Coordinates of C-alpha atoms and ligand atoms in Angstrom, one line a residue:
M22 CA 92.2 184.7 111.4
A23 CA 92.7 181.4 109.5
P24 CA 91.1 181.2 106.0
A25 CA 88.0 179.1 105.7
W26 CA 88.8 175.6 104.6
S27 CA 86.1 173.8 102.8
G28 CA 88.4 171.0 101.5
S29 CA 89.6 170.4 98.0
A30 CA 91.0 167.6 95.9
E31 CA 93.1 170.1 94.1
V32 CA 94.5 172.3 96.9
T33 CA 96.9 171.1 99.5
A34 CA 95.7 172.0 103.0
R35 CA 98.2 173.7 105.4
I36 CA 98.5 171.9 108.6
G37 CA 99.6 173.1 112.1
V38 CA 100.4 170.5 114.7
L39 CA 100.3 171.1 118.4
V40 CA 102.5 168.8 120.5
S41 CA 103.7 168.4 124.1
G42 CA 106.0 165.3 124.0
S43 CA 107.7 162.6 122.0
G44 CA 105.7 163.3 118.8
S45 CA 105.4 159.8 117.4
N46 CA 102.0 160.8 116.0
L47 CA 103.6 163.9 114.5
Q48 CA 106.1 161.6 112.9
A49 CA 103.3 159.5 111.3
L50 CA 101.8 162.7 109.9
L51 CA 105.2 164.0 108.6
D52 CA 105.8 160.6 107.0
A53 CA 102.4 160.6 105.3
A54 CA 102.8 164.2 104.1
A55 CA 106.1 163.4 102.5
D56 CA 104.1 161.6 99.8
P57 CA 103.4 164.2 97.1
W58 CA 99.9 162.8 96.7
F59 CA 99.0 163.4 100.3
P60 CA 96.5 166.4 100.3
A61 CA 98.1 168.2 103.3
D62 CA 101.4 169.8 104.2
I63 CA 102.7 170.2 107.7
V64 CA 103.8 173.8 107.8
K65 CA 104.2 174.5 111.6
V66 CA 104.7 172.6 114.8
V67 CA 104.0 174.3 118.1
S68 CA 104.9 172.8 121.5
N69 CA 103.7 174.1 124.9
V70 CA 106.7 172.3 126.4
P71 CA 110.3 173.3 125.6
G72 CA 112.9 170.8 124.5
V73 CA 110.6 167.9 123.6
L74 CA 111.5 165.3 121.0
A75 CA 108.6 166.3 118.8
L76 CA 110.4 169.6 118.1
D77 CA 113.5 167.7 116.9
R78 CA 111.3 165.5 114.6
A79 CA 109.8 168.6 113.0
A80 CA 113.1 170.3 112.5
R81 CA 114.6 167.1 110.9
S82 CA 111.7 167.3 108.4
G83 CA 112.4 171.0 107.7
V84 CA 109.2 172.2 109.4
A85 CA 109.1 175.5 111.3
T86 CA 108.8 175.1 115.1
E87 CA 107.9 177.3 118.0
V88 CA 107.5 176.9 121.7
V89 CA 104.5 178.6 123.4
D90 CA 104.9 177.9 127.0
H91 CA 101.6 177.7 129.0
R92 CA 103.2 178.1 132.4
G93 CA 102.5 181.2 134.4
R94 CA 100.0 182.7 132.0
A95 CA 96.3 183.2 131.6
R96 CA 94.6 180.6 129.3
A97 CA 93.3 183.4 127.0
E98 CA 96.7 184.8 126.6
F99 CA 98.2 181.4 126.0
E100 CA 95.6 180.5 123.3
A101 CA 96.0 183.9 121.6
D102 CA 99.7 183.2 121.3
L103 CA 99.0 179.7 120.0
L104 CA 96.8 181.2 117.3
R105 CA 99.6 183.7 116.4
A106 CA 102.2 180.9 116.2
L107 CA 100.0 178.8 114.0
G108 CA 99.5 181.6 111.5
D109 CA 97.5 180.9 108.4
V110 CA 97.1 177.1 108.7
D111 CA 93.8 175.5 107.5
I112 CA 93.6 172.6 109.9
V113 CA 95.1 172.0 113.4
C114 CA 96.1 168.5 114.5
L115 CA 96.6 167.8 118.2
A116 CA 99.3 165.1 118.5
G117 CA 99.9 164.4 122.2
F118 CA 99.0 168.0 123.1
M119 CA 98.2 167.9 126.8
R120 CA 96.3 171.1 127.2
V121 CA 92.5 171.6 126.9
L122 CA 91.5 174.2 124.3
T123 CA 88.6 176.5 124.8
G124 CA 85.9 177.7 122.4
A125 CA 87.9 180.9 121.9
F126 CA 90.6 178.9 120.1
L127 CA 88.4 176.4 118.5
S128 CA 86.2 179.0 116.8
A129 CA 89.2 180.0 114.6
F130 CA 89.1 176.5 113.0
P131 CA 85.5 175.3 113.1
G132 CA 85.3 171.5 112.5
R133 CA 89.0 171.6 111.6
V134 CA 90.8 170.6 114.9
L135 CA 91.6 166.9 115.2
N136 CA 92.7 165.0 118.2
V137 CA 94.0 161.5 118.8
H138 CA 93.1 159.8 122.1
P139 CA 94.6 156.5 123.4
G140 CA 91.2 155.1 124.4
L141 CA 87.9 153.9 122.8
L142 CA 85.8 157.0 123.5
P143 CA 83.4 157.7 125.0
L144 CA 85.1 155.3 127.4
F145 CA 88.2 156.5 129.4
P146 CA 88.4 160.2 128.4
G147 CA 91.0 162.6 130.0
L148 CA 94.4 161.5 131.2
H149 CA 95.9 158.1 131.3
A150 CA 93.4 156.2 129.2
P151 CA 95.5 153.0 129.0
R152 CA 95.8 153.0 132.8
Q153 CA 92.0 153.5 133.0
A154 CA 91.5 150.6 130.6
L155 CA 93.8 148.2 132.7
A156 CA 92.0 149.3 135.9
A157 CA 88.6 148.5 134.4
G158 CA 89.7 145.1 133.2
V159 CA 88.6 145.5 129.6
T160 CA 89.9 142.9 127.1
Q161 CA 89.9 145.4 124.2
A162 CA 91.5 148.8 124.2
G163 CA 92.3 151.2 121.3
A164 CA 92.5 154.7 119.9
T165 CA 90.0 157.3 118.7
L166 CA 90.5 160.0 116.1
H167 CA 88.0 162.8 116.7
L168 CA 87.1 166.4 116.0
V169 CA 87.7 168.6 118.9
D170 CA 84.8 170.5 120.6
A171 CA 84.8 172.5 123.8
G172 CA 84.4 169.3 126.0
V173 CA 87.2 167.0 127.0
D174 CA 87.5 164.2 124.4
T175 CA 83.8 164.6 123.4
G176 CA 83.9 165.7 119.8
P177 CA 82.5 163.7 116.8
I178 CA 84.4 160.4 116.2
L179 CA 86.1 160.0 112.9
A180 CA 87.8 156.7 113.3
Q181 CA 88.6 154.0 116.0
G182 CA 90.8 151.0 116.1
T183 CA 91.2 148.3 118.7
V184 CA 94.0 146.3 120.2
P185 CA 93.8 143.4 122.6
V186 CA 94.7 143.8 126.3
L187 CA 97.2 141.0 126.9
Q188 CA 98.0 139.0 130.1
G189 CA 100.8 140.8 131.9
D190 CA 100.3 144.2 130.1
T191 CA 101.6 147.2 131.9
E192 CA 100.5 150.8 131.2
A193 CA 103.6 151.2 129.0
T194 CA 103.1 148.0 126.9
L195 CA 99.4 148.7 126.4
A196 CA 100.1 152.4 125.5
A197 CA 102.8 151.3 123.0
R198 CA 100.3 148.8 121.3
I199 CA 97.7 151.5 121.1
L200 CA 100.2 154.0 119.6
T201 CA 100.5 151.7 116.5
V202 CA 96.8 152.1 115.9
E203 CA 97.1 155.9 116.4
H204 CA 99.8 156.1 113.8
R205 CA 97.6 154.3 111.3
L206 CA 94.4 156.2 111.9
Y207 CA 95.8 159.8 112.1
P208 CA 97.0 160.2 108.5
M209 CA 93.8 158.6 107.2
A210 CA 91.5 161.0 109.2
L211 CA 93.6 164.0 108.2
R212 CA 93.2 163.0 104.6
W213 CA 89.4 162.9 105.0
I214 CA 89.3 166.4 106.6
A215 CA 91.8 167.9 104.1
E216 CA 89.7 166.6 101.2
G217 CA 86.6 168.1 102.8
R218 CA 84.8 164.8 102.9
V219 CA 83.7 164.8 106.5
V220 CA 80.1 165.8 107.3
V221 CA 79.0 166.3 110.9
E222 CA 75.3 166.1 111.7
G223 CA 73.9 165.7 115.2
G224 CA 77.3 165.2 116.7
R225 CA 78.1 162.2 114.4
A226 CA 80.6 162.3 111.5
T227 CA 80.1 160.6 108.2
I228 CA 82.5 160.6 105.2
A229 CA 81.2 161.5 101.7
L230 CA 82.0 159.0 99.1
K231 CA 82.8 159.6 95.4
T232 CA 79.5 158.0 94.5
G233 CA 77.7 160.9 96.3
E234 CA 76.6 158.6 99.1
S235 CA 77.9 159.0 102.6
R236 CA 79.2 156.4 105.0
W237 CA 79.2 156.2 108.7
I238 CA 82.8 156.2 109.9
G239 CA 82.3 156.3 113.6
G240 CA 82.8 152.6 114.3
Ligands
GAR1028 C1 99.4 159.5 122.4 O1 99.1 158.2 122.9 C2 98.2 160.3 122.4 O2 97.0 159.6 122.1 C3 98.1 160.8 123.8 O3 99.4 161.1 124.1 C4 100.3 160.3 123.4 C5 101.3 161.1 122.6 O4 102.2 160.4 122.0 N1 97.3 162.0 123.9 C6 96.5 162.2 124.9 O5 96.4 161.5 125.9 C7 95.7 163.5 124.8 N2 94.8 163.6 125.8 P1 103.2 161.0 120.9 O6 103.7 162.3 121.5 O7 104.3 160.0 120.7 O8 102.4 161.2 119.6

């Protein structure tokens, strides 16, 4: 069972990152955490897919890695193994992790599981958000950083950023443009969570300011 994390300016949060692919968001977090002033350390990276680039990125930064393959096993068993692999981390970051997690997993880290999604939620949840955006003909796309709840891409929104959809965009060119926003937002949102500044009320997140006021951060 993970220790309760209430956030602290003095204590560095221990972060576990779940990945399934290339790990460019993991790289953004590793780069941010290399700054001694960043309030979080990446201590474990777990992939459900063997051999992915994300595992190499973690190893290059000296972070422990593990593969927990989801194939051919019951979800409860897979999630129990993920929890074991994560160990005593305080916060879990999903970074291109392509499995849905149930309440059984999430209850081990209440309000402390973050996800990045390549769409402006609540529009285009689920798979292939850039493809969905192109199909819908929108002129603005973007990324969402949110806390994870038991729904699919439904948890409280921490931060969003937009990019234009350009003439001639393909799914690949749009996804690449959206990734640049993801890489900017993820370390920022992780900092807020690590410092214990995020308050969730009625499904909406606000960030506590040093003045004692709180500011809406959902937009
Ligand atoms: C990112 O665009 C992320 O938002 C998306 O997968 C990509 C992973 O890239 N995640 C999802 O679609 C989750 N439903 P990365 O492995 O280079 O960070």
